[in-house]
PDB file of C-alpha atoms in Angstrom:
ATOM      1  CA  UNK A  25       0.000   0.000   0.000  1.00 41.00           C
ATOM      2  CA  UNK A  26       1.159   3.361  -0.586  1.00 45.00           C
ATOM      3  CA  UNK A  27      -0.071   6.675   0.533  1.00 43.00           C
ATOM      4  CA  UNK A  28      -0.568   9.594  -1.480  1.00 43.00           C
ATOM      5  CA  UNK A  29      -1.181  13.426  -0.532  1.00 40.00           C
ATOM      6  CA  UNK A  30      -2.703  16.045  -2.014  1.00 40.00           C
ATOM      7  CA  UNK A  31      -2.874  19.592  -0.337  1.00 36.00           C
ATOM      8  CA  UNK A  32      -4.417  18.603   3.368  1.00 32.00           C
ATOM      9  CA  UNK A  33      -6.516  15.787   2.304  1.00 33.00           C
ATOM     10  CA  UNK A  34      -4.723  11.901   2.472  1.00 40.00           C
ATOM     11  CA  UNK A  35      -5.667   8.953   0.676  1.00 45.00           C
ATOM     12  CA  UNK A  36      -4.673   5.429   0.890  1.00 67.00           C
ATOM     13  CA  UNK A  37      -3.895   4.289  -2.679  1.00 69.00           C
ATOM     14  CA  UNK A  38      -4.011   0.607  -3.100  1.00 77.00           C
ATOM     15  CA  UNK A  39      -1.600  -0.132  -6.215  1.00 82.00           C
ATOM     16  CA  UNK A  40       0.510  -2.667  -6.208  1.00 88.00           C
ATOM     17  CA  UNK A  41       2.900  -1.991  -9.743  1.00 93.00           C
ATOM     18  CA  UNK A  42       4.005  -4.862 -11.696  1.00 93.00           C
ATOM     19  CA  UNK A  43       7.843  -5.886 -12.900  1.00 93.00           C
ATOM     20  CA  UNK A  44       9.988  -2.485 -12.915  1.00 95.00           C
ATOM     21  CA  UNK A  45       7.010  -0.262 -12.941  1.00 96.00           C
ATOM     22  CA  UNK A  46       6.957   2.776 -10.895  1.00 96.00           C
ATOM     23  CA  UNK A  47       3.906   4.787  -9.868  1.00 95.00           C
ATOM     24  CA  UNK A  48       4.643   8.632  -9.361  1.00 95.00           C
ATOM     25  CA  UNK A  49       2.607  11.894  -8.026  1.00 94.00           C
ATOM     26  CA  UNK A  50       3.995  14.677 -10.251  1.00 91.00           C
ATOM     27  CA  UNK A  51       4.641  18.271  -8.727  1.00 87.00           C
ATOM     28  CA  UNK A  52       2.316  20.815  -9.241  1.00 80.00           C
ATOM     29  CA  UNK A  53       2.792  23.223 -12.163  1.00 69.00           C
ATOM     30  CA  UNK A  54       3.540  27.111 -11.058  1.00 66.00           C
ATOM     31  CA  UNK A  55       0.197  29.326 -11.260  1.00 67.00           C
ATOM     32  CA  UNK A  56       1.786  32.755 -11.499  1.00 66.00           C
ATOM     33  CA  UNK A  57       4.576  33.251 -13.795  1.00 66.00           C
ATOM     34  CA  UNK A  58       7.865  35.507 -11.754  1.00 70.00           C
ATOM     35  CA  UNK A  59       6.128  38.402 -13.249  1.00 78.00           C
ATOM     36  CA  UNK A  60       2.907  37.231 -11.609  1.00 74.00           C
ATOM     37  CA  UNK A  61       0.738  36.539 -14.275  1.00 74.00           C
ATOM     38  CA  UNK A  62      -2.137  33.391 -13.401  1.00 72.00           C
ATOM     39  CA  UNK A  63      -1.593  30.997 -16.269  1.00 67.00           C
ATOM     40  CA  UNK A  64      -4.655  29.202 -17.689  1.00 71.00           C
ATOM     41  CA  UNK A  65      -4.239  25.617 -17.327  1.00 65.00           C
ATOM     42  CA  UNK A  66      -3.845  24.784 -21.232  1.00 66.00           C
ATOM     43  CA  UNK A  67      -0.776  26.847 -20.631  1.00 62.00           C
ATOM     44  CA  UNK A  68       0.943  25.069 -17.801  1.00 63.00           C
ATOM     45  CA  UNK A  69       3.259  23.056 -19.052  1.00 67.00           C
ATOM     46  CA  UNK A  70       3.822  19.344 -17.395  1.00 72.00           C
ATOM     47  CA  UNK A  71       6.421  19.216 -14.141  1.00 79.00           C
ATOM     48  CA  UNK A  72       9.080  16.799 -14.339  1.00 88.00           C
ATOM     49  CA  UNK A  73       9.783  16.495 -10.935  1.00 93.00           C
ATOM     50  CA  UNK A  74       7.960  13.637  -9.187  1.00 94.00           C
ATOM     51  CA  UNK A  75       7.625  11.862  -5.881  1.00 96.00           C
ATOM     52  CA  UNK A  76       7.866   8.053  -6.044  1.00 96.00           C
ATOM     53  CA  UNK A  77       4.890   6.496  -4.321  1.00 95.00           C
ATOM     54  CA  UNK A  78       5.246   3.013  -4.852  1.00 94.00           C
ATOM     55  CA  UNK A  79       7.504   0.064  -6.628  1.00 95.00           C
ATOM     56  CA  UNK A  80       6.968  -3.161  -7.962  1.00 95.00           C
ATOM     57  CA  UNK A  81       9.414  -5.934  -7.555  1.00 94.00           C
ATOM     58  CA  UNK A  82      11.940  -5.034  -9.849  1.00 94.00           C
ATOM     59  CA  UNK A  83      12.871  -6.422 -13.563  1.00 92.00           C
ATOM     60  CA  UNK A  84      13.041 -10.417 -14.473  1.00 92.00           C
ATOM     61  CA  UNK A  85      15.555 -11.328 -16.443  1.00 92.00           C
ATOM     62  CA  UNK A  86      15.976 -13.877 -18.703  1.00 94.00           C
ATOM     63  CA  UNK A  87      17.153 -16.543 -16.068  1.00 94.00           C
ATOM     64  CA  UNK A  88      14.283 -15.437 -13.467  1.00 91.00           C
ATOM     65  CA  UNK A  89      16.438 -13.310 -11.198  1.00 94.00           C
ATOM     66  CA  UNK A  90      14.971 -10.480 -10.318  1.00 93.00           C
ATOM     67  CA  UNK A  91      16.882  -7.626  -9.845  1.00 94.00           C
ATOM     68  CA  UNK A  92      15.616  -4.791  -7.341  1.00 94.00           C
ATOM     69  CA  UNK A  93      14.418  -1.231  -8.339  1.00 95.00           C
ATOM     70  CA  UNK A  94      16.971   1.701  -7.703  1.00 94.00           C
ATOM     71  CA  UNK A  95      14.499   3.802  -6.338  1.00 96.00           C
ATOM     72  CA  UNK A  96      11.856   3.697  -3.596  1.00 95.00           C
ATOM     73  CA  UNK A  97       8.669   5.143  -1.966  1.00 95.00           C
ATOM     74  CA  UNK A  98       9.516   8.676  -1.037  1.00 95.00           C
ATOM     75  CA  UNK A  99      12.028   9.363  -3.624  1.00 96.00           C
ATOM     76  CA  UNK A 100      11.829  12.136  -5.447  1.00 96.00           C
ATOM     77  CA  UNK A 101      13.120  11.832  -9.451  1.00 96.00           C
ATOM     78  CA  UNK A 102      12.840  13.219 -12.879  1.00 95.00           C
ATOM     79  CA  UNK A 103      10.919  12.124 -15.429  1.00 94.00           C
ATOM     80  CA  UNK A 104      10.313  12.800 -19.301  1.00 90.00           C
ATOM     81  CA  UNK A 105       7.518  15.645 -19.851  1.00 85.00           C
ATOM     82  CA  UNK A 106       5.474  13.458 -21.715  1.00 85.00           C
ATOM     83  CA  UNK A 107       6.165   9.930 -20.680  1.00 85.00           C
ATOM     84  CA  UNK A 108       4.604   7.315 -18.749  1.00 91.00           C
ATOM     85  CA  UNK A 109       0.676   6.849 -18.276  1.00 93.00           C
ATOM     86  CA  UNK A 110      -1.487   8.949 -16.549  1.00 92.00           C
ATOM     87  CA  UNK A 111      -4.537   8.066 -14.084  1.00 92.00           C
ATOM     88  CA  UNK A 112      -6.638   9.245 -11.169  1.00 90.00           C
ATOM     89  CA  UNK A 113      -8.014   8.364  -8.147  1.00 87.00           C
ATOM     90  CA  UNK A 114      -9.823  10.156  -6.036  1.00 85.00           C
ATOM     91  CA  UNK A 115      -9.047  13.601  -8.120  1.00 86.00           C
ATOM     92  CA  UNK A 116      -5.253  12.859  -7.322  1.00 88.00           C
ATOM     93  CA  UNK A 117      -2.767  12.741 -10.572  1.00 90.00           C
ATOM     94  CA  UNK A 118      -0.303   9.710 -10.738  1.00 93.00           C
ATOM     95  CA  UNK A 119       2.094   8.498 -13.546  1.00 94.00           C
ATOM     96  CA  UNK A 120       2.864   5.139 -14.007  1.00 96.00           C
ATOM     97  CA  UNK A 121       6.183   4.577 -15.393  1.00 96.00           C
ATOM     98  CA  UNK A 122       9.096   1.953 -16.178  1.00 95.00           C
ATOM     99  CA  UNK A 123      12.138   2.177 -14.458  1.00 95.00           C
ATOM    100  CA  UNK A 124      14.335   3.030 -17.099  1.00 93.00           C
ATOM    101  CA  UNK A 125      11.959   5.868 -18.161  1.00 93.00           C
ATOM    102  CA  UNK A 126      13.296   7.542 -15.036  1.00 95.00           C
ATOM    103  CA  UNK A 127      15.793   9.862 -15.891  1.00 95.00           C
ATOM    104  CA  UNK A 128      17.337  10.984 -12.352  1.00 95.00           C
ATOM    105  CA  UNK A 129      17.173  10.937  -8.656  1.00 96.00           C
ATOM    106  CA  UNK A 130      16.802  14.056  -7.037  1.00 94.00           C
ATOM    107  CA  UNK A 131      19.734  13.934  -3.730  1.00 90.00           C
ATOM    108  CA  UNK A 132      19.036  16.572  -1.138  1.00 79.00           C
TER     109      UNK A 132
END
């Protein structure tokens, strides 16, 4: 089980990914620009910064090791603009991605 916020409100998001899939909560896009204009939403453009919320297993290879994911629940990463699939539950945003679609973890 993972557990996903949104503003003050918490759900409990019951997603169990698959193989080397990863299941993400993108950050929310800016709604001023530095010069403080409010940007309509069909002009915010996608965040790639993104909190892991869950893992699956990790990757099967040919042999049927598995070999673990590199990230986990709480991580925070980069992803493409415009990869992975999109879904919601209960009015929350998550992408659902592979593992090697991930393009960084974000150290603090």
């Amino acid at each position: 089980m993972a557990t996903a916020t949104k503003s003050e409100s918490t759900t409990n998001l019951k997603l169990k990914p698959l193989a080397d899939r990863v299941v993400c909560q993108r950050d929310e896009a800016d709604e001023k620009t530095s010069g403080g204009i409010v940007l309509p939403d069909s002009a915010k453009e996608k965040v790639n910064r993104a909190r892991v919320i869950a893992v699956g297993p990790g990757r099967r290879d040919d042999n049927g090791t598995v070999h673990p994911l590199s990230v986990s629940p709480g991580d925070y990463v980069l992803l493409n603009k415009y990869g992975g699939d999109e879904f919601d539950v209960d009015d929350i945003k998550y992408t659902i991605v592979k593992e090697s679609d991930i393009l960084a973890v974000i150290e603090n």
